[in-house]
Amino acid sequence: MKSPLRFALNRMVAPDLALADFIQMAKALKCDAIEIRNDLKNREIEYGMPATRVRELCAAQGITVLSINALYPFDVWNDERRAQALELATYARECGAQGLVMCPFNEPGDTRTDAQRAAALRTALSELAPILREYGILGFVEPLGFEVSALRRKRVAVEAIKSIGGLDVFRVVHDTFHHHLAGEHEFFPELTGLVHISGVEDRDAPLSAIGDGHRVLVGEGDILGNAAQIDTLLSTGYSGYLSFEPFAESVHGLADIQQAVGASIAHLQKS
């Protein structure tokens, strides 16, 4: 039996809204879960909002914090990354977040071989596993489909997680945008902890030129096959959240973002 659609809102939906207003919007849209971020200026973590205050605001409206997005680059392990991981794990536990999104190195100039990247990935996962266990949170590993990404496909992440005995604390993120960009065809519903959804409607841009700025809400013009991807995941056992994550400034500047998200929800429910 296919699971019902369960929607959540990543802070990237409306990064300029104050957290309290964002939570109210989620509640109005009947989305009972959100993701907060550590890469938005003047918001939550960077601004210095205590984790306990985030917990209070969400609890008052019956909202779950799915994740903090994100530890980057999680697969380049060093003392700085350990300190960052501990800081985010502490905040996640105190704000009530279920887990921490982890994104791989995603910049030009990475001269490492595939074997070196794979070894670095296993090292990072091995170091992160005991931290996640101690703090009682999950690690959501998110492959990025960009050509410069050190970890493009979920298959590589899944194999690395299994190889270090991390199935108790690691899950993968299925991002519909990155799944399409990487040309990936495999789904791992049993190990998927979170799904990020966004649409692309620019039919003229070559695949290699599509970036975060193209990511809008999912509508009729979507070329990523969001509806088909979601249908496959739900038909094969995934029962978690579908979290909206549009990066396009055209979305952030909408006069009525709540109406727009509501329309996208209705589109996906119909599709």
PDB file of N, CA and C in Angstrom, residues 48 83 196 198 209 224 267:
ATOM      1  N   GLY A  48      22.128  33.397  16.429  1.00  0.00           N
ATOM      2  CA  GLY A  48      22.343  33.114  17.834  1.00  0.00           C
ATOM      3  C   GLY A  48      21.088  32.764  18.606  1.00  0.00           C
ATOM      4  N   ALA A  83      34.883  19.691  15.201  1.00  0.00           N
ATOM      5  CA  ALA A  83      34.339  20.745  16.057  1.00  0.00           C
ATOM      6  C   ALA A  83      32.987  21.218  15.541  1.00  0.00           C
ATOM      7  N   HIS A 196      14.033  15.734  -0.366  1.00  0.00           N
ATOM      8  CA  HIS A 196      13.968  17.155  -0.712  1.00  0.00           C
ATOM      9  C   HIS A 196      13.335  17.284  -2.089  1.00  0.00           C
ATOM     10  N   SER A 198      12.089  19.953  -5.253  1.00  0.00           N
ATOM     11  CA  SER A 198      12.077  21.255  -5.923  1.00  0.00           C
ATOM     12  C   SER A 198      11.904  20.972  -7.406  1.00  0.00           C
ATOM     13  N   ALA A 209      24.473  23.100 -16.929  1.00  0.00           N
ATOM     14  CA  ALA A 209      24.358  24.514 -16.557  1.00  0.00           C
ATOM     15  C   ALA A 209      23.262  24.771 -15.526  1.00  0.00           C
ATOM     16  N   LEU A 224      11.870  17.757 -13.944  1.00  0.00           N
ATOM     17  CA  LEU A 224      12.671  16.815 -13.157  1.00  0.00           C
ATOM     18  C   LEU A 224      11.956  15.495 -12.908  1.00  0.00           C
ATOM     19  N   HIS A 267      -0.895  20.512  -6.488  1.00  0.00           N
ATOM     20  CA  HIS A 267      -0.445  19.911  -7.753  1.00  0.00           C
ATOM     21  C   HIS A 267       0.081  18.499  -7.530  1.00  0.00           C
TER      22      HIS A 267
END
